[in-house]
Structure formats: structure tokens, C-alpha cells
Short mmCIF file of C-alpha atoms in Angstrom, two decimals:
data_model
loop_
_atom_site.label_atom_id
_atom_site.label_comp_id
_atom_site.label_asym_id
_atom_site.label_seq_id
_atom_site.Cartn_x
_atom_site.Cartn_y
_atom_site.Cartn_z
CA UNK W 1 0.00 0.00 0.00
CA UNK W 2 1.23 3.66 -0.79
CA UNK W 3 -0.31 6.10 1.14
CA UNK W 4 -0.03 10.19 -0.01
CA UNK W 5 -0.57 13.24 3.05
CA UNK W 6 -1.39 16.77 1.27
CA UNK W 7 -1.57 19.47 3.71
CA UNK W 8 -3.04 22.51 0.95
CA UNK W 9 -2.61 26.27 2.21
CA UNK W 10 -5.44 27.81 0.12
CA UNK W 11 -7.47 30.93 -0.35
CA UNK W 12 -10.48 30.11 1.17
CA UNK W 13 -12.96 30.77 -1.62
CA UNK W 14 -10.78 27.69 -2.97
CA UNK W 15 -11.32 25.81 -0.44
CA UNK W 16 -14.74 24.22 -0.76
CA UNK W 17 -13.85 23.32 -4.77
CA UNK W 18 -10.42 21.98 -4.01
CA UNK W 19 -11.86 19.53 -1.08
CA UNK W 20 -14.57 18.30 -3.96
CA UNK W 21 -11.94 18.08 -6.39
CA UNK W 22 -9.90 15.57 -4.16
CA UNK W 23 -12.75 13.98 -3.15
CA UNK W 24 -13.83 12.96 -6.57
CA UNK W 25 -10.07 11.76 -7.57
CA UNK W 26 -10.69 9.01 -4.26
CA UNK W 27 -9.08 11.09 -1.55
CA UNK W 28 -10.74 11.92 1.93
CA UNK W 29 -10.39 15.28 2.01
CA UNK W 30 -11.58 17.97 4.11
CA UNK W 31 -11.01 21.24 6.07
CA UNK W 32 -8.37 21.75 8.56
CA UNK W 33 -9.71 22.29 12.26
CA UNK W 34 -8.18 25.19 14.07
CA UNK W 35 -5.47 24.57 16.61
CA UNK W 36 -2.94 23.31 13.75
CA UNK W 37 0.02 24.39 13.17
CA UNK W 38 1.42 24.91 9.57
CA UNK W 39 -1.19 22.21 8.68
CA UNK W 40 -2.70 23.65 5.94
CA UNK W 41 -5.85 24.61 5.12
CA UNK W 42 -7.03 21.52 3.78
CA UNK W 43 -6.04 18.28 4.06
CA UNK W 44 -6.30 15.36 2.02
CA UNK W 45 -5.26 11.54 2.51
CA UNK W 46 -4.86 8.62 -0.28
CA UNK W 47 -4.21 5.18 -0.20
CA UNK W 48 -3.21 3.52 -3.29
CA UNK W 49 -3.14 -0.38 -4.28
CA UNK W 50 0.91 0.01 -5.56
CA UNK W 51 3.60 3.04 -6.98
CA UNK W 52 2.23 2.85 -9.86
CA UNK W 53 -1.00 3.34 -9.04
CA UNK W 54 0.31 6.07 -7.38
CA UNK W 55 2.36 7.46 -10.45
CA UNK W 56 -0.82 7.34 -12.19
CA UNK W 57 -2.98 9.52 -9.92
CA UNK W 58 -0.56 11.89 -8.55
CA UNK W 59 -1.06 14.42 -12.00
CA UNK W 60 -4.45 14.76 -11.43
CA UNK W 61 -4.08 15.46 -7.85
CA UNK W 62 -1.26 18.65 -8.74
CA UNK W 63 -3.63 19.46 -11.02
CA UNK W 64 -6.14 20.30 -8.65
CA UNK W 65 -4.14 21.34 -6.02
CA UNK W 66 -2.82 23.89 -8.95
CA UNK W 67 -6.13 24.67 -9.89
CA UNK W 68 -7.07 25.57 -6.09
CA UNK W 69 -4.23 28.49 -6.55
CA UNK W 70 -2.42 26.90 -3.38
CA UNK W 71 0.21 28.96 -2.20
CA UNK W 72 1.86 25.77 -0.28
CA UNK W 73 1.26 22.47 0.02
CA UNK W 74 3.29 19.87 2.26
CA UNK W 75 2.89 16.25 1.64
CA UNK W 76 4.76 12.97 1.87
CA UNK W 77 3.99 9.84 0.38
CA UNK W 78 4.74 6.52 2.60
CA UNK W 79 3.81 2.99 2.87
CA UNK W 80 2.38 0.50 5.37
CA UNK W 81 5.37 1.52 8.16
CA UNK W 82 4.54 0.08 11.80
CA UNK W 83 0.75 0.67 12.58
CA UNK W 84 -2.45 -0.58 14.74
CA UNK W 85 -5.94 -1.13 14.29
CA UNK W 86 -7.87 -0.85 17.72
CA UNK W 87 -11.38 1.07 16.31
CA UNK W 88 -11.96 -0.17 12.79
CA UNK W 89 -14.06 1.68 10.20
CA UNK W 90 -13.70 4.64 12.88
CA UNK W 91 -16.26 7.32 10.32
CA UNK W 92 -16.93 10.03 12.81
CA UNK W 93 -13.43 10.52 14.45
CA UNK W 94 -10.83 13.09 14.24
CA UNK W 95 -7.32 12.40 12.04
CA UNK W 96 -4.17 13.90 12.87
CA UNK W 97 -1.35 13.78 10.72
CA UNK W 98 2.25 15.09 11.88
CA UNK W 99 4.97 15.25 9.46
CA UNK W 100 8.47 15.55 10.62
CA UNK W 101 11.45 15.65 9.33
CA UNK W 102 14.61 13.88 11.28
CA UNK W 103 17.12 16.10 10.21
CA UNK W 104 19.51 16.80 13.25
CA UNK W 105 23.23 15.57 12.92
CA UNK W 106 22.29 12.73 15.07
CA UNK W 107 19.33 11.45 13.92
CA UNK W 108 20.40 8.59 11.48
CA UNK W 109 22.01 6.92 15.04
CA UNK W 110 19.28 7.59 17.08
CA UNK W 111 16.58 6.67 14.50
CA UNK W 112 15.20 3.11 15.37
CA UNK W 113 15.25 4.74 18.97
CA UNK W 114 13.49 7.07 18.81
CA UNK W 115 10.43 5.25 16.56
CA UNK W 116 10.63 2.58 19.05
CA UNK W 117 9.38 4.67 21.58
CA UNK W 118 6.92 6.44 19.57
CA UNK W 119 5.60 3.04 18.36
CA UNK W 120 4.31 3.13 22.25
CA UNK W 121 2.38 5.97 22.52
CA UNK W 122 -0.65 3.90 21.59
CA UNK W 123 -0.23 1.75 24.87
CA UNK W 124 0.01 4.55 26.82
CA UNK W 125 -2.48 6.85 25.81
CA UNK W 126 -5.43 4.43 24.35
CA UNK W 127 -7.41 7.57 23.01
CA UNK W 128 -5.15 6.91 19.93
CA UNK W 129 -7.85 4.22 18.72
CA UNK W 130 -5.51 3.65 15.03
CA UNK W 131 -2.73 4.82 13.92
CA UNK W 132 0.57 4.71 11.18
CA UNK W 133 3.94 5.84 11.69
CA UNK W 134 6.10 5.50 8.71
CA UNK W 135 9.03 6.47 6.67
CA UNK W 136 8.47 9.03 3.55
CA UNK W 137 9.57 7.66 0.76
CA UNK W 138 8.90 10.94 -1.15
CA UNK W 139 8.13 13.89 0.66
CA UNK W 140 8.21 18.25 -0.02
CA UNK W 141 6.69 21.52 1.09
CA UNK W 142 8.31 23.32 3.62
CA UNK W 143 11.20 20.51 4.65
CA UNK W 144 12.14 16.79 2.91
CA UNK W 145 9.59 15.29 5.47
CA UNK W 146 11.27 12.15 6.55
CA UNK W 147 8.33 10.39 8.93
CA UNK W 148 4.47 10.38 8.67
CA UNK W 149 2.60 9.96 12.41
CA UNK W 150 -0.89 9.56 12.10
CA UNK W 151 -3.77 8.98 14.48
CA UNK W 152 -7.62 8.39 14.68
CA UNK W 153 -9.11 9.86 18.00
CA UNK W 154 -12.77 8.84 18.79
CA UNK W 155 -13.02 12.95 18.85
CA UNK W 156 -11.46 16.10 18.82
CA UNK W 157 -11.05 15.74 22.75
CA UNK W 158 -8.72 12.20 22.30
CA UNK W 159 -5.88 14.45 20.66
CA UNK W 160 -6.26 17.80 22.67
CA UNK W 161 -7.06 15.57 26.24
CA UNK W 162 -5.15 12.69 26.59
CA UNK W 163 -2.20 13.10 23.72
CA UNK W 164 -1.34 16.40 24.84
CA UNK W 165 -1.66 15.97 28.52
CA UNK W 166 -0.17 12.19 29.05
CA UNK W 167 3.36 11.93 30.52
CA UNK W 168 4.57 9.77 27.68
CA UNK W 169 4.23 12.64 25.92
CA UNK W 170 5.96 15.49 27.15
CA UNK W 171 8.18 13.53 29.23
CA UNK W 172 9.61 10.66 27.07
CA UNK W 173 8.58 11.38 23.69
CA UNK W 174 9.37 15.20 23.53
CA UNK W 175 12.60 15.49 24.04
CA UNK W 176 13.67 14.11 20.28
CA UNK W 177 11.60 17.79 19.54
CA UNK W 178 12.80 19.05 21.91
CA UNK W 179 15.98 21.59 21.02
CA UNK W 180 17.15 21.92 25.16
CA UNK W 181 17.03 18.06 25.20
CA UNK W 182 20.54 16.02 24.28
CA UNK W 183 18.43 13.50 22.39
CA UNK W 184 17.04 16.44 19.78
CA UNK W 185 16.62 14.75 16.28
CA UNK W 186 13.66 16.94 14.95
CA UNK W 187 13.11 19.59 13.01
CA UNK W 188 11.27 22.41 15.61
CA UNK W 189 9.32 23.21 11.93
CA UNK W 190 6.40 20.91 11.76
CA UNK W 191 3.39 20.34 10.01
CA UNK W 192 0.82 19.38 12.67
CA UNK W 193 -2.86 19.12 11.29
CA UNK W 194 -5.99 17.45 12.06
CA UNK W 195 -9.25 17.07 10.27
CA UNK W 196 -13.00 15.24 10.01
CA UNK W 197 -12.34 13.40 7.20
CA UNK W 198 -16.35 11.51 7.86
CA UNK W 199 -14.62 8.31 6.86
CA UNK W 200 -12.25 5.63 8.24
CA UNK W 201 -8.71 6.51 6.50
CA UNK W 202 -6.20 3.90 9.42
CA UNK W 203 -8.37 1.10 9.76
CA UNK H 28 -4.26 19.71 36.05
CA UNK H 29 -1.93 21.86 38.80
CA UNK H 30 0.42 19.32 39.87
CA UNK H 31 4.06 20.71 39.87
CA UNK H 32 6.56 19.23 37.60
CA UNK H 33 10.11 19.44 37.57
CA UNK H 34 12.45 20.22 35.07
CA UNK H 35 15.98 19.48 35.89
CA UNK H 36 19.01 19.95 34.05
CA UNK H 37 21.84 17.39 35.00
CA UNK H 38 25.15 18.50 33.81
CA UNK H 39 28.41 17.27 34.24
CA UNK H 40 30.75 20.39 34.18
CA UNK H 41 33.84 19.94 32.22
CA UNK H 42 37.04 19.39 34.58
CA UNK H 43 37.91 22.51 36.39
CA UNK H 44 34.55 24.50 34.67
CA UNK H 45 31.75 24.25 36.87
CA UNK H 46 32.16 27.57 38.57
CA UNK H 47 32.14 29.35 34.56
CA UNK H 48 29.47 27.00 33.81
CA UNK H 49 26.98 28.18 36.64
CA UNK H 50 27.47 31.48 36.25
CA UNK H 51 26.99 31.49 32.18
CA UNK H 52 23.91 29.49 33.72
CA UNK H 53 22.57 31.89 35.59
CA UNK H 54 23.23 35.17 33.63
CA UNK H 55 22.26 33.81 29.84
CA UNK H 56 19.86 31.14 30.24
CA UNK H 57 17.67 31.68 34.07
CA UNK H 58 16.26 35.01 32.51
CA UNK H 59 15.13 34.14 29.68
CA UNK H 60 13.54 30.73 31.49
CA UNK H 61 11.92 32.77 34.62
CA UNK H 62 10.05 34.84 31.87
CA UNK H 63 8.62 31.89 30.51
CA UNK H 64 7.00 30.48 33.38
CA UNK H 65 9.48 28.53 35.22
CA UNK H 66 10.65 28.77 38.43
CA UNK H 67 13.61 28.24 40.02
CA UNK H 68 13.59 25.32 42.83
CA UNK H 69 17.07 24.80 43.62
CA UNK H 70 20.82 24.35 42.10
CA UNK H 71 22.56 21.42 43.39
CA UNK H 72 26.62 21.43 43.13
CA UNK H 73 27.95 17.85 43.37
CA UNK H 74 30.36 17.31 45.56
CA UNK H 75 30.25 20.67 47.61
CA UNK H 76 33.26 22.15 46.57
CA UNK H 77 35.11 23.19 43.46
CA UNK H 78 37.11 20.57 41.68
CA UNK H 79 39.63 21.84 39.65
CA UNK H 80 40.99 18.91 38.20
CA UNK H 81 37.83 16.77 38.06
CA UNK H 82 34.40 17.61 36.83
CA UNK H 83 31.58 18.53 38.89
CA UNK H 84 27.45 17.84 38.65
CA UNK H 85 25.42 20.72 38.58
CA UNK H 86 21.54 19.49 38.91
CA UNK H 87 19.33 22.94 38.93
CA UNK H 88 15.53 22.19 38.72
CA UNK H 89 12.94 24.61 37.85
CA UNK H 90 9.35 23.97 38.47
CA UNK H 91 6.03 24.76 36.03
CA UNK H 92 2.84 23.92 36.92
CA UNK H 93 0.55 20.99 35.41
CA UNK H 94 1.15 19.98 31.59
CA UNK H 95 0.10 23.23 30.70
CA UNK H 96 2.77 24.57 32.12
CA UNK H 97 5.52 22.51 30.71
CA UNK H 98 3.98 22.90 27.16
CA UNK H 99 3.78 26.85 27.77
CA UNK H 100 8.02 26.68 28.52
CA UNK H 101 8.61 24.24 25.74
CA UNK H 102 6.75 26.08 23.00
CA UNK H 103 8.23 29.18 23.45
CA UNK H 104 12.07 27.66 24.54
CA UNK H 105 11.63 25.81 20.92
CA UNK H 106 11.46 28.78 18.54
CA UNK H 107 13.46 30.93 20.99
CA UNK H 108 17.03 30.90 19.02
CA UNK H 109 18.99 32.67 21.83
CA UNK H 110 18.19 28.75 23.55
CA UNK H 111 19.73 26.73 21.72
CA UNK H 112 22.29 29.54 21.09
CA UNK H 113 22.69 29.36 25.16
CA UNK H 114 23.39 25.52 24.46
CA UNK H 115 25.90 25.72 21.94
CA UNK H 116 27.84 28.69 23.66
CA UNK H 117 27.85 26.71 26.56
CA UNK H 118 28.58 22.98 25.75
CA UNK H 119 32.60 23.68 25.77
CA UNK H 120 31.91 23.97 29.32
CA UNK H 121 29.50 20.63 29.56
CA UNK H 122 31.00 17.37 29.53
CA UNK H 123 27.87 15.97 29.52
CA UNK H 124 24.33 16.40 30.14
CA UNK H 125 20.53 15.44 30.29
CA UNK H 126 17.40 16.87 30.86
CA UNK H 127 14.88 14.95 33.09
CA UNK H 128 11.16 16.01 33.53
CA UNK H 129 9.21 14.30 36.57
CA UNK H 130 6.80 14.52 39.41
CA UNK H 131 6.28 13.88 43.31
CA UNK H 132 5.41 10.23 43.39
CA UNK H 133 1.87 11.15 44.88
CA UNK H 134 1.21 12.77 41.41
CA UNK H 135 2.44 10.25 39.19
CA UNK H 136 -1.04 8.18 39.33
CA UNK H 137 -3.15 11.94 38.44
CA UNK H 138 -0.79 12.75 35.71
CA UNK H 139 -0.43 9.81 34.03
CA UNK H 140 -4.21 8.56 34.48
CA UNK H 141 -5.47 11.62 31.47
#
């Protein structure tokens, strides 16, 4: 499976036409909830059978991303990675997609450490009902995204309750963010979004 | 959530530098961390005197209150560039060093249960 993230910064009199346009070309698509940050104004999420499946759709989906006028988008394109099913065909729930980029001069040492322990946010904080971390295999925008981390909340309350507020977060897990902390490996520019896609996209 | 969480810095001094390193400490980096919501608890010199030859531990812990606290200090430490500037001018002094962020164990069951 080959997945594709497109985080669209749009006018928003483009907005409405540009989430119908990658709706129709098999994406779930929708509008960006507030409380992002550099996530867009519209997000979009695809899953294809194989690359070439992939090669095959990606023109149409510039093309309407071009169409929309968008003055940025960020997106990576990744495949199955590590991931967990634990609320399948999860319609009403909130996604959150966080694309990173791994970029600090010791992240290629500290790399299978550091997704270890994110791998285990799940059993910590079970308001993360599904969810993908992965590799990029393609990536651009901003930065040459190098990991995808996406979760399915139950609601909008899973991701700003228990994700932001659990220990494992801000205590373990930050500190690869985190440019005071030895074990920084992150880019501090992120593209944090979240969205109501009204359909299952993890599981 | 008001629990108080600490935030200590654990730093190995290079040999003879702890004295240089505390006071860089203390003039380039407190400010800048008391005006984001921290709060000084205590600075801890390991052993209690001034080693010349070998290095010693500084452990200083500052205090915010509840997650919302630490994620207040983070956010704005993180695209604050005199920080990590701080870091880099002083890790010639720094033989090595961590950053810890716990609780009182009476809080560990309220913060972790979210």
C-alpha cells in the first residue's frame, strides 16, 4: 500500500472546490480544524493499491491542487510503516497527521530509537484508537519530510485531552523535539494538522 | 491539572569549569527561562566544593505547573534561538548532560491517568 498526506494552504474561496476536487479523484479530504500548526488549510489523505498506481494519480491530484491556486502544500507519500488497528471503520473521528522531518546531525544513530518509543504511545495513551507511523519515501513543502505519524481519535477531545496531557508525551517522547534536550533529532518546523475526514482513513 | 513538575538539568561540568558553567547558567539562560513560566527550585553542586581537576554535577531544577505549564516553557524555549544559542555557547563547558522532567510520586497516578 502507498499512502499520499497533502496538507493545501489555500485561499479560502478555494477551499470548498479543491476539497470536492480531491474527493472525486478518491481522496478523503476535508477542512483543517483550528489549533494546527502549519497544517494547511485543507487536508487530504490517499491510499493507493501500488507506486504505480500512485504514479498514475498523482497528476491529477497537482492538477487540482494547482487549480485551487495553493500557495503551499506539504505532503509525503509513505507505505504501510509500523501501525495498529484498535477502532476499525472509525467514520466520525478526528485524524491527525504530523509530518516531521529527522534532520539533526544525530538522527540517522538515534533513529530506530526514537520510533521505538513512539511506536508506544498507543499503549500509553489508548485515546489513539488507530494509527501509522512510517518512513516518507517521497516527501516536499516546507522541509524533505522524513516520517508520517498519524492517528484516529474517537473525537477532537482524544488528541487535545489525553495526547497532549499524558506523561509519555511530554516527558519521554518530547525530548527528540525538543531543542534543550541532548536527544534532539527533529526539526522544531512541523506540520501538525488534524481534520474530520467523515470516513475511516487507518483502519 | 496543577500538579508541579520538575524540570531538571543534570550536567556534568567539564574538569575545572563548573564555577564558569553556573554562572553562564545563571546570567544567559535563568532570565530568559523565569520569563517563561518557570521557576527556580534549587541548584545542586555535586560534591560541595570546586574541583579543579575533576568535573563537577550541577543538577538545577525549575518547576512549572501541570502539563500546561511545561507545554507553555517548551513552545516558546523551541522557537526561541537565543536557547539553543545558550546551548551551543555553553557545551565547551558541559562534559555531559541530560534533561529529566518528573513529578512527586503522589502525582504520578493523576498525571499519568489523562
Amino acid at each position: 500500500m502507498f499512502n499520499l498526506i497533502c496538507l493545501v494552504s489555500a485561499d479560502e474561496a478555494a477551499r470548498t472546490d479543491l476539497t470536492a476536487a480531491l474527493k472525486a479523484l478518491n481522496g478523503a479530504a476535508a477542512p483543517v480544524m483550528e489549533g494546527n500548526f502549519n497544517g494547511g488549510d485543507v487536508a487530504a489523505r490517499f491510499a493507493f493499491a501500488d507506486e504505480s498506481a500512485y504514479r498514475a494519480a498523482r497528476p491529477a491530484i497537482d492538477a487540482a491542487i494547482a487549480a485551487a491556486g495553493a500557495v503551499q502544500c506539504n505532503w509525503a507519500l509513505f507505505g504501510n510503516g509500523q501501525s495498529a488497528v484498535g477502532a476499525p471503520g472509525l467514520a466520525d473521528g478526528v485524524w491527525r497527521g504530523l509530518l516531521l522531518c529527522a534532520d539533526r546531525p544525530q538522527a540517522t544513530a538515534r533513529l530506530a530509537e526514537f520510533e521505538a518509543e513512539m511506536v508506544l504511545m498507543p499503549k500509553y495513551i489508548p485515546a489513539i484508537r488507530n494509527w501509522r507511523l512510517a518512513s516518507a519515501i517521497e516527501s516536499g513543502g516546507d522541509l524533505p519530510w522524513t516520517h508520517v505519524w498519524e492517528q484516529e481519535y474517537a473525537d477532537i477531545g482524544g488528541l487535545m485531552g489525553p495526547y497532549m496531557l499524558h506523561p509519555y508525551h511530554w516527558a519521554v517522547i518530547d525530548r527528540w523535539f525538543d531543542p534543550e534536550c541532548p536527544d534532539w533529532i527533529v526539526n522544531t518546523r512541523l506540520c501538525h494538522s488534524f481534520a474530520a475526514f467523515g470516513a475511516p482513513v487507518l483502519g | 491539572m496543577d500538579q508541579t513538575i520538575f524540570i531538571i538539568d543534570d550536567i556534568v561540568a567539564a574538569p575545572g569549569r563548573a564555577r564558569d558553567l553556573l554562572e553562564l547558567y545563571r546570567t544567559r539562560y535563568a532570565p530568559a527561562a523565569l520569563a517563561r513560566g518557570m521557576v527556580l527550585d534549587r541548584e545542586i553542586v555535586a560534591p560541595p566544593m570546586w574541583l579543579d581537576e575533576l568535573s563537577n554535577r550541577l543538577l538545577i531544577t525549575w518547576t512549572v505547573t501541570g502539563p500546561g505549564g511545561w507545554w507553555g516553557q517548551a513552545v516558546q524555549s523551541r522557537y526561541d534561538p537565543a536557547v539553543e544559542a545558550f546551548w551551543a555557547e555553553a557545551a565547551p563547558l558541559i562534559a555531559s548532560r541530560a534533561r529529566y522532567f518528573g513529578s512527586a510520586e503522589a502525582d504520578v497516578e493523576a498525571l499519568s491517568h489523562v
